[in-house]
């Protein structure tokens, strides 16, 4: 990875920070690559493994307004939360400040769960269980909803997730061919 900094292998997630850094979940290479908006390489972190800061199929990635980056470390069944380095260079401390276990994310599957962060709230889709959950950066789950179905509170293979400027959550309900929007209580 260090020798071919921009040599991607199956990247699946991308996020852009408020200050213009682009974070790419380079899934096959088990790392995150950071560029500027012109595509110039800035840095990277991660490698294959299950220890803090290592990845196995990083897919979803999102960055909060303060530079906190969350990475859906799918086959390790967790979300890793990384604090900004504070140097204004787009990089993070390579050791996560929090690891959040996600029950239902499983190795050797291609359900492609995703994550998003907004003001310290993290939403994760869990396709194998047809639910989404919200937790704080502290890892404490505060809300879980969904279940199998096609009504306006259920999912069939939820995938991509995002927050809007007002904090509403949008979930791609892949199996029902729709996107649902939710306001948090």
Coordinates of C-alpha atoms in Angstrom, one line a residue:
X1 CA 0.0 0.0 0.0
X2 CA 2.8 2.5 0.8
X3 CA 4.5 1.8 -2.5
X4 CA 1.3 2.3 -4.6
X5 CA -0.4 5.0 -2.5
X6 CA -3.3 5.6 -5.0
X7 CA -3.6 1.9 -6.1
X8 CA -7.1 1.1 -5.0
X9 CA -8.6 -2.4 -4.8
X10 CA -12.4 -2.4 -4.6
X11 CA -13.1 1.0 -2.9
X12 CA -16.7 1.2 -1.7
X13 CA -17.1 4.3 0.5
X14 CA -16.2 8.0 0.2
X15 CA -16.7 11.0 2.5
X16 CA -15.7 14.7 2.2
X17 CA -14.9 16.8 5.2
X18 CA -15.9 20.4 5.6
X19 CA -12.3 21.5 5.0
X20 CA -12.1 19.7 1.7
X21 CA -10.3 16.4 2.5
X22 CA -11.6 13.2 0.7
X23 CA -11.7 10.0 2.7
X24 CA -11.8 6.8 0.7
X25 CA -12.6 3.4 2.2
X26 CA -10.2 1.2 0.1
X27 CA -12.0 -2.0 0.9
X28 CA -9.7 -4.6 -0.7
X29 CA -6.5 -3.0 0.6
X30 CA -8.0 -2.8 4.1
X31 CA -7.2 0.9 4.6
X32 CA -8.4 4.5 4.4
X33 CA -6.8 6.9 1.9
X34 CA -7.0 10.6 2.3
X35 CA -6.7 13.1 -0.6
X36 CA -7.4 16.7 -1.2
X37 CA -10.2 17.7 -3.5
X38 CA -7.8 17.7 -6.5
X39 CA -7.1 14.0 -5.8
X40 CA -3.6 14.6 -4.5
X41 CA -2.5 12.0 -2.0
X42 CA -2.4 13.3 1.6
X43 CA -2.0 10.1 3.7
X44 CA -3.5 6.8 4.7
X45 CA -4.1 4.6 7.8
X46 CA -5.0 1.0 8.5
X47 CA -4.0 -2.5 7.4
X48 CA -5.5 -6.0 7.5
X49 CA -6.3 -7.3 10.9
X50 CA -8.7 -7.2 13.9
X51 CA -6.7 -4.9 16.3
X52 CA -7.6 -1.3 16.9
X53 CA -6.9 0.7 13.8
X54 CA -6.8 -2.3 11.5
X55 CA -9.6 -3.3 9.1
X56 CA -11.2 -6.2 7.4
X57 CA -13.5 -5.0 4.6
X58 CA -13.9 -1.3 5.5
X59 CA -16.9 -0.2 3.5
X60 CA -18.9 2.7 5.0
X61 CA -17.1 5.9 5.9
X62 CA -18.2 9.3 7.1
X63 CA -16.7 12.4 8.6
X64 CA -18.2 14.8 11.2
X65 CA -17.9 18.6 11.2
X66 CA -15.1 18.4 13.8
X67 CA -13.0 16.0 11.7
X68 CA -14.0 12.8 13.5
X69 CA -14.0 9.9 11.0
X70 CA -16.1 6.8 11.4
X71 CA -15.3 3.7 9.4
X72 CA -17.6 0.6 9.1
X73 CA -15.1 -2.2 9.6
X74 CA -17.6 -4.7 8.3
X75 CA -16.1 -8.1 8.6
X76 CA -14.7 -7.3 12.0
X77 CA -18.3 -6.4 13.0
X78 CA -17.6 -2.9 14.3
X79 CA -17.5 0.8 13.7
X80 CA -14.2 2.4 14.5
X81 CA -14.2 6.1 15.5
X82 CA -11.0 8.1 14.8
X83 CA -10.3 11.6 16.1
X84 CA -8.8 14.3 13.9
X85 CA -5.0 14.7 14.3
X86 CA -5.7 18.4 15.0
X87 CA -3.0 19.5 12.6
X88 CA -5.5 20.6 9.9
X89 CA -4.0 18.1 7.5
X90 CA -7.0 15.9 7.1
X91 CA -5.3 13.0 8.9
X92 CA -6.5 11.2 12.1
X93 CA -4.9 9.5 15.0
X94 CA -4.5 5.9 13.7
X95 CA -5.7 4.4 17.0
X96 CA -9.5 4.7 17.4
X97 CA -11.0 6.6 20.3
X98 CA -13.9 4.2 20.3
X99 CA -14.9 0.8 18.8
X100 CA -18.6 0.1 18.5
X101 CA -19.7 -3.5 18.1
X102 CA -22.4 -4.0 15.5
X103 CA -24.4 -7.2 16.0
X104 CA -25.4 -8.5 12.6
X105 CA -22.3 -7.4 10.6
X106 CA -20.7 -10.6 9.5
X107 CA -17.6 -11.7 7.8
X108 CA -17.6 -13.2 4.3
X109 CA -20.8 -11.5 3.3
X110 CA -21.5 -8.7 0.8
X111 CA -24.4 -7.0 2.5
X112 CA -22.6 -3.7 2.3
X113 CA -23.6 -1.9 5.5
X114 CA -22.9 1.8 5.7
X115 CA -22.4 4.4 8.4
X116 CA -22.8 8.2 8.8
X117 CA -22.0 10.6 11.5
X118 CA -23.5 14.0 12.4
X119 CA -22.9 16.0 15.5
X120 CA -21.5 13.0 17.4
X121 CA -24.4 10.7 16.4
X122 CA -23.6 7.6 14.4
X123 CA -26.1 5.7 12.3
X124 CA -25.4 2.3 10.9
X125 CA -27.4 0.1 8.6
X126 CA -27.6 -3.6 9.4
X127 CA -28.8 -5.4 6.3
X128 CA -28.7 -8.9 7.8
X129 CA -31.2 -7.9 10.5
X130 CA -33.2 -5.3 8.4
X131 CA -32.6 -2.6 11.0
X132 CA -30.7 0.6 11.5
X133 CA -29.2 1.9 14.8
X134 CA -28.0 5.2 16.2
X135 CA -25.4 5.5 18.8
X136 CA -23.2 8.2 20.2
X137 CA -19.4 8.5 19.7
X138 CA -19.2 6.9 23.2
X139 CA -20.7 3.7 21.6
X140 CA -23.9 3.7 23.6
X141 CA -26.8 2.7 21.3
X142 CA -29.7 5.2 21.7
X143 CA -32.1 4.0 19.0
X144 CA -32.8 0.9 16.9
X145 CA -35.6 0.6 14.4
X146 CA -36.8 -1.4 11.4
X147 CA -37.5 -5.0 10.9
X148 CA -38.5 -7.0 7.9
X149 CA -41.2 -5.5 5.8
X150 CA -42.3 -2.8 3.4
X151 CA -44.2 -0.4 5.6
X152 CA -42.7 3.1 6.3
X153 CA -40.9 1.9 9.5
X154 CA -39.4 -1.4 8.1
X155 CA -36.6 -2.4 5.8
X156 CA -35.7 -5.1 3.3
X157 CA -31.9 -5.0 3.0
X158 CA -31.0 -1.5 4.3
X159 CA -27.8 -0.2 2.9
X160 CA -26.6 3.4 2.5
X161 CA -27.3 5.9 5.2
X162 CA -26.8 9.7 5.5
X163 CA -27.8 12.7 7.6
X164 CA -29.1 15.9 6.1
X165 CA -28.3 19.4 7.5
X166 CA -31.2 19.3 9.9
X167 CA -30.1 15.9 11.4
X168 CA -32.7 13.7 9.6
X169 CA -31.6 10.3 8.7
X170 CA -32.0 8.8 5.2
X171 CA -31.7 5.0 4.6
X172 CA -31.5 3.2 1.3
X173 CA -34.0 0.4 1.6
X174 CA -32.4 -1.6 -1.2
X175 CA -34.8 -4.6 -1.2
X176 CA -37.9 -2.3 -1.4
X177 CA -36.3 -0.1 -4.1
X178 CA -36.7 3.2 -2.1
X179 CA -35.1 5.7 0.2
X180 CA -36.8 6.4 3.6
X181 CA -36.3 9.6 5.6
X182 CA -36.6 9.7 9.4
X183 CA -36.6 12.4 12.1
X184 CA -34.9 11.4 15.3
X185 CA -37.0 11.7 18.4

